[in-house]
mmCIF file of C-alpha atoms and ligand atoms in Angstrom:
data_model
loop_
_atom_site.group_PDB
_atom_site.id
_atom_site.type_symbol
_atom_site.label_atom_id
_atom_site.label_comp_id
_atom_site.label_asym_id
_atom_site.label_seq_id
_atom_site.Cartn_x
_atom_site.Cartn_y
_atom_site.Cartn_z
ATOM 1 C CA UNK A 238 -24.848 -10.327 -16.749
ATOM 2 C CA UNK A 239 -22.168 -10.036 -19.373
ATOM 3 C CA UNK A 240 -19.415 -7.595 -18.473
ATOM 4 C CA UNK A 241 -17.870 -5.585 -21.248
ATOM 5 C CA UNK A 242 -14.357 -4.429 -20.250
ATOM 6 C CA UNK A 243 -14.193 -1.718 -22.935
ATOM 7 C CA UNK A 244 -17.484 -0.284 -21.719
ATOM 8 C CA UNK A 245 -16.313 -0.277 -18.073
ATOM 9 C CA UNK A 246 -12.939 1.227 -19.000
ATOM 10 C CA UNK A 247 -14.605 4.042 -20.947
ATOM 11 C CA UNK A 248 -16.994 4.832 -18.121
ATOM 12 C CA UNK A 249 -14.164 4.837 -15.590
ATOM 13 C CA UNK A 250 -12.180 7.371 -17.569
ATOM 14 C CA UNK A 251 -15.285 9.566 -17.578
ATOM 15 C CA UNK A 252 -15.302 9.417 -13.789
ATOM 16 C CA UNK A 253 -18.214 7.004 -13.346
ATOM 17 C CA UNK A 254 -18.061 5.792 -9.744
ATOM 18 C CA UNK A 255 -20.230 2.707 -10.212
ATOM 19 C CA UNK A 256 -17.976 1.433 -12.971
ATOM 20 C CA UNK A 257 -14.937 2.174 -10.835
ATOM 21 C CA UNK A 258 -16.441 0.196 -7.950
ATOM 22 C CA UNK A 259 -17.342 -2.648 -10.314
ATOM 23 C CA UNK A 260 -13.805 -2.805 -11.718
ATOM 24 C CA UNK A 261 -12.340 -2.885 -8.209
ATOM 25 C CA UNK A 262 -14.690 -5.756 -7.370
ATOM 26 C CA UNK A 263 -13.286 -7.617 -10.389
ATOM 27 C CA UNK A 264 -9.741 -6.858 -9.236
ATOM 28 C CA UNK A 265 -10.581 -8.230 -5.784
ATOM 29 C CA UNK A 266 -12.354 -11.340 -7.037
ATOM 30 C CA UNK A 267 -10.723 -14.714 -6.672
ATOM 31 C CA UNK A 268 -12.401 -16.061 -9.818
ATOM 32 C CA UNK A 269 -9.987 -16.486 -12.682
ATOM 33 C CA UNK A 270 -12.550 -15.204 -15.175
ATOM 34 C CA UNK A 271 -12.957 -11.943 -13.214
ATOM 35 C CA UNK A 272 -9.226 -11.583 -12.876
ATOM 36 C CA UNK A 273 -8.774 -11.717 -16.641
ATOM 37 C CA UNK A 274 -11.593 -9.222 -17.188
ATOM 38 C CA UNK A 275 -9.989 -6.926 -14.603
ATOM 39 C CA UNK A 276 -6.670 -7.129 -16.433
ATOM 40 C CA UNK A 277 -8.396 -6.192 -19.677
ATOM 41 C CA UNK A 278 -9.995 -3.141 -18.036
ATOM 42 C CA UNK A 279 -6.662 -2.167 -16.488
ATOM 43 C CA UNK A 280 -4.823 -2.481 -19.783
ATOM 44 C CA UNK A 281 -7.302 -0.166 -21.430
ATOM 45 C CA UNK A 282 -7.201 2.504 -18.723
ATOM 46 C CA UNK A 283 -3.400 2.426 -18.304
ATOM 47 C CA UNK A 284 -2.834 5.536 -20.494
ATOM 48 C CA UNK A 285 -5.100 7.505 -18.130
ATOM 49 C CA UNK A 286 -3.272 6.474 -14.961
ATOM 50 C CA UNK A 287 -0.410 8.103 -13.093
ATOM 51 C CA UNK A 288 -1.773 11.628 -12.614
ATOM 52 C CA UNK A 289 -1.944 11.559 -8.874
ATOM 53 C CA UNK A 290 -0.002 11.764 -5.691
ATOM 54 C CA UNK A 291 -0.021 8.381 -3.957
ATOM 55 C CA UNK A 292 0.311 8.870 -0.219
ATOM 56 C CA UNK A 293 0.720 6.051 2.297
ATOM 57 C CA UNK A 294 -0.459 6.675 5.857
ATOM 58 C CA UNK A 295 0.450 4.427 8.760
ATOM 59 C CA UNK A 296 0.376 4.431 12.546
ATOM 60 C CA UNK A 297 -0.673 2.228 15.442
ATOM 61 C CA UNK A 298 -4.393 1.730 16.143
ATOM 62 C CA UNK A 299 -5.696 4.769 18.018
ATOM 63 C CA UNK A 300 -3.076 7.203 16.740
ATOM 64 C CA UNK A 301 -5.789 9.003 14.775
ATOM 65 C CA UNK A 302 -5.443 7.736 11.202
ATOM 66 C CA UNK A 303 -9.121 7.911 10.319
ATOM 67 C CA UNK A 304 -9.566 11.252 12.094
ATOM 68 C CA UNK A 305 -6.565 12.579 10.176
ATOM 69 C CA UNK A 306 -7.769 11.213 6.839
ATOM 70 C CA UNK A 307 -11.154 12.803 7.464
ATOM 71 C CA UNK A 308 -9.540 16.201 8.199
ATOM 72 C CA UNK A 309 -6.916 15.932 5.458
ATOM 73 C CA UNK A 310 -9.421 14.645 2.889
ATOM 74 C CA UNK A 311 -11.861 17.464 3.611
ATOM 75 C CA UNK A 312 -9.048 19.996 3.314
ATOM 76 C CA UNK A 313 -7.963 18.509 -0.033
ATOM 77 C CA UNK A 314 -11.510 18.605 -1.396
ATOM 78 C CA UNK A 315 -11.775 22.280 -0.380
ATOM 79 C CA UNK A 316 -8.558 22.843 -2.314
ATOM 80 C CA UNK A 317 -10.218 21.375 -5.406
ATOM 81 C CA UNK A 318 -8.859 17.830 -5.336
ATOM 82 C CA UNK A 319 -10.575 14.514 -5.895
ATOM 83 C CA UNK A 320 -9.550 12.077 -3.198
ATOM 84 C CA UNK A 321 -9.602 8.277 -3.097
ATOM 85 C CA UNK A 322 -9.027 6.393 0.148
ATOM 86 C CA UNK A 323 -7.914 2.753 0.024
ATOM 87 C CA UNK A 324 -6.759 0.491 2.817
ATOM 88 C CA UNK A 325 -4.307 -2.330 3.269
ATOM 89 C CA UNK A 326 -5.438 -4.195 6.313
ATOM 90 C CA UNK A 327 -3.047 -6.841 7.561
ATOM 91 C CA UNK A 328 -5.624 -8.413 9.857
ATOM 92 C CA UNK A 329 -8.069 -9.366 7.164
ATOM 93 C CA UNK A 330 -6.156 -12.139 5.372
ATOM 94 C CA UNK A 331 -5.653 -14.085 8.555
ATOM 95 C CA UNK A 332 -8.565 -13.456 10.846
ATOM 96 C CA UNK A 333 -11.280 -12.340 8.474
ATOM 97 C CA UNK A 334 -11.688 -9.437 10.866
ATOM 98 C CA UNK A 335 -10.589 -5.967 10.037
ATOM 99 C CA UNK A 336 -8.877 -3.148 11.890
ATOM 100 C CA UNK A 337 -9.606 -0.572 9.218
ATOM 101 C CA UNK A 338 -12.886 -1.632 7.689
ATOM 102 C CA UNK A 339 -15.220 -0.016 10.218
ATOM 103 C CA UNK A 340 -18.062 1.595 8.276
ATOM 104 C CA UNK A 341 -18.546 4.403 10.773
ATOM 105 C CA UNK A 342 -15.118 5.842 10.093
ATOM 106 C CA UNK A 343 -14.680 8.993 8.006
ATOM 107 C CA UNK A 344 -18.375 9.725 7.917
ATOM 108 C CA UNK A 345 -18.347 13.280 6.634
ATOM 109 C CA UNK A 346 -15.694 12.529 4.037
ATOM 110 C CA UNK A 347 -17.511 9.503 2.682
ATOM 111 C CA UNK A 348 -20.555 11.603 1.803
ATOM 112 C CA UNK A 349 -18.645 13.901 -0.553
ATOM 113 C CA UNK A 350 -18.958 13.393 -4.297
ATOM 114 C CA UNK A 351 -15.288 14.263 -4.763
ATOM 115 C CA UNK A 352 -14.294 11.369 -2.531
ATOM 116 C CA UNK A 353 -14.152 7.633 -3.162
ATOM 117 C CA UNK A 354 -13.598 5.387 -0.141
ATOM 118 C CA UNK A 355 -13.044 1.678 -0.540
ATOM 119 C CA UNK A 356 -12.685 -0.598 2.481
ATOM 120 C CA UNK A 357 -9.770 -2.990 2.392
ATOM 121 C CA UNK A 358 -10.093 -6.164 0.344
ATOM 122 C CA UNK A 359 -10.505 -9.240 2.473
ATOM 123 C CA UNK A 360 -8.992 -12.634 2.032
ATOM 124 C CA UNK A 361 -5.765 -13.836 0.542
ATOM 125 C CA UNK A 362 -2.186 -13.318 1.499
ATOM 126 C CA UNK A 363 -0.619 -9.898 2.000
ATOM 127 C CA UNK A 364 0.867 -10.316 -1.496
ATOM 128 C CA UNK A 365 -2.634 -10.781 -2.887
ATOM 129 C CA UNK A 366 -4.042 -7.833 -0.955
ATOM 130 C CA UNK A 367 -1.121 -5.777 -2.156
ATOM 131 C CA UNK A 368 -1.806 -6.545 -5.833
ATOM 132 C CA UNK A 369 -5.469 -5.652 -5.363
ATOM 133 C CA UNK A 370 -4.531 -2.320 -3.793
ATOM 134 C CA UNK A 371 -1.968 -1.484 -6.485
ATOM 135 C CA UNK A 372 -4.492 -2.191 -9.213
ATOM 136 C CA UNK A 373 -7.187 -0.238 -7.376
ATOM 137 C CA UNK A 374 -4.823 2.760 -7.232
ATOM 138 C CA UNK A 375 -4.529 2.667 -11.027
ATOM 139 C CA UNK A 376 -8.288 2.413 -11.484
ATOM 140 C CA UNK A 377 -8.888 5.376 -9.147
ATOM 141 C CA UNK A 378 -6.343 7.433 -11.065
ATOM 142 C CA UNK A 379 -8.049 6.597 -14.344
ATOM 143 C CA UNK A 380 -11.312 7.816 -12.804
ATOM 144 C CA UNK A 381 -9.708 11.198 -12.116
ATOM 145 C CA UNK A 382 -8.815 10.971 -8.426
ATOM 146 C CA UNK A 383 -5.646 13.010 -8.093
ATOM 147 C CA UNK A 384 -4.798 12.284 -4.460
ATOM 148 C CA UNK A 385 -4.821 8.635 -3.406
ATOM 149 C CA UNK A 386 -4.516 7.916 0.304
ATOM 150 C CA UNK A 387 -3.544 4.376 1.235
ATOM 151 C CA UNK A 388 -4.049 3.652 4.891
ATOM 152 C CA UNK A 389 -2.455 0.814 6.781
ATOM 153 C CA UNK A 390 -1.929 -0.164 10.376
ATOM 154 C CA UNK A 391 1.577 0.110 11.738
ATOM 155 C CA UNK A 392 1.753 -3.316 13.250
ATOM 156 C CA UNK A 393 3.800 -5.423 10.895
ATOM 157 C CA UNK A 394 4.737 -6.173 7.353
ATOM 158 C CA UNK A 395 1.981 -4.173 5.689
ATOM 159 C CA UNK A 396 3.632 -0.778 6.097
ATOM 160 C CA UNK A 397 6.659 -1.967 4.113
ATOM 161 C CA UNK A 398 4.328 -3.258 1.463
ATOM 162 C CA UNK A 399 2.492 0.067 1.278
ATOM 163 C CA UNK A 400 5.717 2.056 1.174
ATOM 164 C CA UNK A 401 6.588 0.279 -2.079
ATOM 165 C CA UNK A 402 3.391 1.438 -3.782
ATOM 166 C CA UNK A 403 3.333 5.140 -2.889
ATOM 167 C CA UNK A 404 5.157 8.372 -3.726
ATOM 168 C CA UNK A 405 5.141 9.588 -0.147
ATOM 169 C CA UNK A 406 4.939 7.697 3.108
ATOM 170 C CA UNK A 407 3.515 9.431 6.151
ATOM 171 C CA UNK A 408 3.850 8.016 9.615
ATOM 172 C CA UNK A 409 1.555 9.168 12.396
ATOM 173 C CA UNK A 410 2.855 9.035 15.948
ATOM 174 C CA UNK A 411 1.387 9.604 19.380
ATOM 175 C CA UNK A 412 2.605 12.425 21.602
ATOM 176 C CA UNK A 413 4.940 10.264 23.650
ATOM 177 C CA UNK A 414 8.684 10.602 23.696
ATOM 178 C CA UNK A 415 11.714 9.356 25.562
ATOM 179 C CA UNK A 416 11.683 5.700 26.476
ATOM 180 C CA UNK A 417 8.634 4.814 24.469
ATOM 181 C CA UNK A 418 10.527 5.808 21.328
ATOM 182 C CA UNK A 419 12.715 2.794 21.752
ATOM 183 C CA UNK A 420 9.788 0.556 20.977
ATOM 184 C CA UNK A 421 9.623 1.936 17.462
ATOM 185 C CA UNK A 422 11.185 -0.226 14.878
ATOM 186 C CA UNK A 423 14.033 1.669 13.194
ATOM 187 C CA UNK A 424 13.103 0.195 9.856
ATOM 188 C CA UNK A 425 9.745 1.897 9.907
ATOM 189 C CA UNK A 426 11.246 5.290 10.636
ATOM 190 C CA UNK A 427 13.671 4.750 7.786
ATOM 191 C CA UNK A 428 10.898 4.295 5.255
ATOM 192 C CA UNK A 429 8.938 7.360 6.410
ATOM 193 C CA UNK A 430 9.144 10.545 4.330
ATOM 194 C CA UNK A 431 7.468 12.531 7.089
ATOM 195 C CA UNK A 432 6.636 11.817 10.696
ATOM 196 C CA UNK A 433 3.579 13.536 12.055
ATOM 197 C CA UNK A 434 2.994 13.761 15.789
ATOM 198 C CA UNK A 435 -0.795 13.801 16.020
ATOM 199 C CA UNK A 436 -2.997 14.953 18.921
ATOM 200 C CA UNK A 437 -0.852 18.065 19.416
ATOM 201 C CA UNK A 438 -3.691 19.851 21.171
ATOM 202 C CA UNK A 439 -4.898 20.727 24.700
ATOM 203 C CA UNK A 440 -3.045 18.955 27.469
ATOM 204 C CA UNK A 441 -1.117 16.856 24.954
ATOM 205 C CA UNK A 442 0.491 19.792 23.117
ATOM 206 C CA UNK A 443 3.502 19.979 25.407
ATOM 207 C CA UNK A 444 4.061 16.240 25.234
ATOM 208 C CA UNK A 445 3.780 16.408 21.457
ATOM 209 C CA UNK A 446 6.544 19.017 21.313
ATOM 210 C CA UNK A 447 8.798 16.821 23.422
ATOM 211 C CA UNK A 448 8.035 13.876 21.146
ATOM 212 C CA UNK A 449 8.843 16.020 18.105
ATOM 213 C CA UNK A 450 12.291 16.857 19.509
ATOM 214 C CA UNK A 451 12.996 13.272 20.516
ATOM 215 C CA UNK A 452 12.011 12.010 17.092
ATOM 216 C CA UNK A 453 14.179 14.597 15.354
ATOM 217 C CA UNK A 454 17.127 13.491 17.448
ATOM 218 C CA UNK A 455 16.417 9.830 16.747
ATOM 219 C CA UNK A 456 16.262 10.523 13.007
ATOM 220 C CA UNK A 457 19.796 11.958 13.082
ATOM 221 C CA UNK A 458 21.095 8.488 13.750
ATOM 222 C CA UNK A 459 19.243 6.852 10.905
ATOM 223 C CA UNK A 460 20.229 6.511 7.299
ATOM 224 C CA UNK A 461 18.387 9.201 5.305
ATOM 225 C CA UNK A 462 16.057 7.905 2.618
ATOM 226 C CA UNK A 463 17.437 10.392 0.074
ATOM 227 C CA UNK A 464 20.763 12.210 0.318
ATOM 228 C CA UNK A 465 19.240 15.543 -0.591
ATOM 229 C CA UNK A 466 16.150 15.322 1.628
ATOM 230 C CA UNK A 467 15.621 14.918 5.322
ATOM 231 C CA UNK A 468 12.689 13.258 7.018
ATOM 232 C CA UNK A 469 10.994 16.015 8.980
ATOM 233 C CA UNK A 470 8.842 15.781 12.094
ATOM 234 C CA UNK A 471 5.732 17.997 12.176
ATOM 235 C CA UNK A 472 2.974 18.500 14.728
ATOM 236 C CA UNK A 473 -0.705 18.272 13.945
ATOM 237 C CA UNK A 474 -4.104 17.919 15.505
ATOM 238 C CA UNK A 475 -6.462 15.915 13.342
ATOM 239 C CA UNK A 476 -9.216 16.894 15.770
ATOM 240 C CA UNK A 477 -8.857 20.696 15.478
ATOM 241 C CA UNK A 478 -7.295 20.703 12.004
ATOM 242 C CA UNK A 479 -4.198 22.546 13.202
ATOM 243 C CA UNK A 480 -1.179 21.667 11.101
ATOM 244 C CA UNK A 481 -3.181 19.820 8.443
ATOM 245 C CA UNK A 482 -2.577 22.345 5.587
ATOM 246 C CA UNK A 483 1.138 22.307 6.448
ATOM 247 C CA UNK A 484 1.242 18.566 5.798
ATOM 248 C CA UNK A 485 -0.010 19.133 2.251
ATOM 249 C CA UNK A 486 2.505 21.944 1.671
ATOM 250 C CA UNK A 487 5.278 19.717 2.942
ATOM 251 C CA UNK A 488 4.269 16.766 0.743
ATOM 252 C CA UNK A 489 4.225 19.014 -2.313
ATOM 253 C CA UNK A 490 7.617 20.547 -1.584
ATOM 254 C CA UNK A 491 9.102 17.112 -0.986
ATOM 255 C CA UNK A 492 7.665 15.460 -4.084
ATOM 256 C CA UNK A 493 8.443 18.522 -6.245
ATOM 257 C CA UNK A 494 12.033 18.235 -5.119
ATOM 258 C CA UNK A 495 12.057 14.575 -6.191
ATOM 259 C CA UNK A 496 10.553 15.613 -9.543
ATOM 260 C CA UNK A 497 13.207 18.305 -10.043
ATOM 261 C CA UNK A 498 15.907 15.678 -9.514
ATOM 262 C CA UNK A 499 14.199 13.329 -11.966
ATOM 263 C CA UNK A 500 13.645 10.826 -9.167
ATOM 264 C CA UNK A 501 9.864 10.848 -8.883
ATOM 265 C CA UNK A 502 9.109 8.834 -12.016
ATOM 266 C CA UNK A 503 12.241 6.730 -11.672
ATOM 267 C CA UNK A 504 11.043 5.553 -8.257
ATOM 268 C CA UNK A 505 7.536 4.837 -9.557
ATOM 269 C CA UNK A 506 8.858 2.877 -12.518
ATOM 270 C CA UNK A 507 11.192 0.910 -10.293
ATOM 271 C CA UNK A 508 8.270 0.086 -7.973
ATOM 272 C CA UNK A 509 6.434 -1.412 -10.947
ATOM 273 C CA UNK A 510 9.463 -3.384 -12.067
ATOM 274 C CA UNK A 511 9.968 -4.792 -8.567
ATOM 275 C CA UNK A 512 6.270 -5.581 -8.267
ATOM 276 C CA UNK A 513 6.351 -7.496 -11.569
ATOM 277 C CA UNK A 514 9.391 -9.373 -10.375
ATOM 278 C CA UNK A 515 7.794 -10.390 -7.099
ATOM 279 C CA UNK A 516 4.561 -11.381 -8.777
ATOM 280 C CA UNK A 517 6.479 -13.530 -11.260
ATOM 281 C CA UNK A 518 8.198 -15.243 -8.356
ATOM 282 C CA UNK A 519 4.892 -15.842 -6.568
ATOM 283 C CA UNK A 520 3.241 -17.245 -9.686
ATOM 284 C CA UNK A 521 6.212 -19.449 -10.396
ATOM 285 C CA UNK A 522 6.095 -20.918 -6.910
ATOM 286 C CA UNK A 523 2.354 -21.632 -7.057
ATOM 287 C CA UNK A 524 2.700 -23.090 -10.565
ATOM 288 C CA UNK A 525 5.491 -25.328 -9.304
ATOM 289 C CA UNK A 526 3.461 -26.749 -6.420
ATOM 290 C CA UNK A 527 0.317 -27.101 -8.493
ATOM 291 C CA UNK A 528 2.117 -29.158 -11.120
ATOM 292 C CA UNK A 529 1.107 -32.845 -11.114
ATOM 293 C CA UNK A 530 4.598 -34.002 -12.073
ATOM 294 C CA UNK A 531 5.983 -32.285 -8.994
ATOM 295 C CA UNK A 532 3.287 -33.828 -6.815
ATOM 296 C CA UNK A 533 4.492 -37.355 -7.605
ATOM 297 C CA UNK A 534 8.200 -36.462 -7.577
ATOM 298 C CA UNK A 535 7.795 -34.698 -4.232
ATOM 299 C CA UNK A 536 6.293 -37.783 -2.603
ATOM 300 C CA UNK A 537 9.249 -39.855 -3.747
ATOM 301 C CA UNK A 538 11.759 -37.201 -2.717
ATOM 302 C CA UNK A 539 10.387 -36.926 0.810
ATOM 303 C CA UNK A 540 10.559 -40.738 1.097
ATOM 304 C CA UNK A 541 14.230 -40.767 0.084
ATOM 305 C CA UNK A 542 15.048 -37.925 2.470
ATOM 306 C CA UNK A 543 13.354 -39.622 5.413
ATOM 307 C CA UNK A 544 15.360 -42.747 4.757
ATOM 308 C CA UNK A 545 18.603 -40.742 4.648
ATOM 309 C CA UNK A 546 19.247 -41.899 1.085
ATOM 310 C CA UNK A 547 19.960 -38.476 -0.341
ATOM 311 C CA UNK A 548 20.612 -34.832 0.499
ATOM 312 C CA UNK A 549 17.988 -32.074 0.355
ATOM 313 C CA UNK A 550 19.925 -30.167 -2.290
ATOM 314 C CA UNK A 551 20.091 -33.221 -4.531
ATOM 315 C CA UNK A 552 16.344 -33.550 -4.273
ATOM 316 C CA UNK A 553 15.831 -29.832 -4.990
ATOM 317 C CA UNK A 554 17.852 -30.144 -8.166
ATOM 318 C CA UNK A 555 15.884 -33.247 -9.189
ATOM 319 C CA UNK A 556 12.589 -31.467 -8.590
ATOM 320 C CA UNK A 557 13.673 -28.443 -10.597
ATOM 321 C CA UNK A 558 14.798 -30.611 -13.470
ATOM 322 C CA UNK A 559 11.479 -32.437 -13.433
ATOM 323 C CA UNK A 560 9.605 -29.120 -13.422
ATOM 324 C CA UNK A 561 11.548 -27.759 -16.376
ATOM 325 C CA UNK A 562 10.848 -30.812 -18.558
HETATM 326 P P1 GDP B 207 -7.068 5.127 14.209
HETATM 327 O O1 GDP B 207 -7.309 3.837 14.908
HETATM 328 O O2 GDP B 207 -5.603 5.365 13.992
HETATM 329 O O3 GDP B 207 -7.854 5.278 12.934
HETATM 330 O O4 GDP B 207 -7.535 6.303 15.203
HETATM 331 P P2 GDP B 207 -8.884 7.159 15.247
HETATM 332 O O5 GDP B 207 -8.891 8.172 14.165
HETATM 333 O O6 GDP B 207 -10.039 6.225 15.313
HETATM 334 O O7 GDP B 207 -8.703 7.939 16.621
HETATM 335 C C1 GDP B 207 -8.577 7.283 17.871
HETATM 336 C C2 GDP B 207 -9.035 8.235 18.975
HETATM 337 O O8 GDP B 207 -8.159 9.351 19.051
HETATM 338 C C3 GDP B 207 -10.438 8.779 18.760
HETATM 339 O O9 GDP B 207 -11.094 8.831 19.988
HETATM 340 C C4 GDP B 207 -10.177 10.182 18.238
HETATM 341 O O10 GDP B 207 -11.196 11.084 18.534
HETATM 342 C C5 GDP B 207 -8.892 10.561 18.942
HETATM 343 N N1 GDP B 207 -8.110 11.533 18.162
HETATM 344 C C6 GDP B 207 -7.774 11.435 16.856
HETATM 345 N N2 GDP B 207 -7.069 12.523 16.470
HETATM 346 C C7 GDP B 207 -6.949 13.315 17.557
HETATM 347 C C8 GDP B 207 -6.342 14.583 17.791
HETATM 348 O O11 GDP B 207 -5.743 15.207 16.919
HETATM 349 N N3 GDP B 207 -6.411 15.073 19.058
HETATM 350 C C9 GDP B 207 -7.033 14.399 20.079
HETATM 351 N N4 GDP B 207 -7.045 14.982 21.281
HETATM 352 N N5 GDP B 207 -7.647 13.224 19.885
HETATM 353 C C10 GDP B 207 -7.604 12.683 18.644
#
């Protein structure tokens, strides 16, 4: 079937979910033809993008991310918002398996017409998955979703990646303090805009309060993300819903403060500039290695290096010169 990008773009901006899903499938496709079509759709919807809050959510498996997103998403819908949930799943590129893709998650939320949930794209490097997610964010915005939740697992590089595509980065933690805090990578706490101790209910409430205090103390020793804002630590129970509305209030106060300082859009624009830069670098590297001239030159270079006839830098410079010609 012939796909008409103008037709899809128009339907997306009218909020058509099937067209949105179709465009995301194009964005996720590895076929060059689809990729170009996706770019055409994106270009056309660009003026309708940007009207959302992009919120990253991370935390170790079992911390309660999907339970929280279910509770938070339902709350947002009750408040009149349209919510899209996307995922960046670091396990999928390497193992084909998925930590986040479980279909049974967020069951109530997924049935709501105001909600669009898309499992994480599979295949490709984290850089590839990241581009797909960034483009999917734009498509969801064009379709009228005004809160975009991007979930990722706090186990590696993916949370850094997600933090560079969102306006607000939320880190969920378990109610455990003291020694176990030392296992947390400082870097991750430094990129969080808010830390949320989940499962603050029943027998765990007391532990959660201790964890909150410990985390607040730990944050004192870290470099603040913004001079005029501090990373706060709040308690919540995704299971009972306690503390969920407060998270939304906090996110709004925080992002409104950034807007009042003129930082909100500056940060977004800078994220796009950096993304373009990194993508250019990635494309350049793959173009380099795919080039036939380099293929031949590389074989010769490795031969010379193995025979100790030259230095690696000399060969690098040769290869670059060959590539430029
Ligand atoms: P994820 O792997 O981070 O998505 O975690 P899940 O949302 O799947 O939750 C893992 C387990 O923790 C499930 O058994 C949940 O029912 C439970 N859980 C999640 N949130 C809470 C909470 O606020 N309080 C309590 N007591 N349990 C919770």
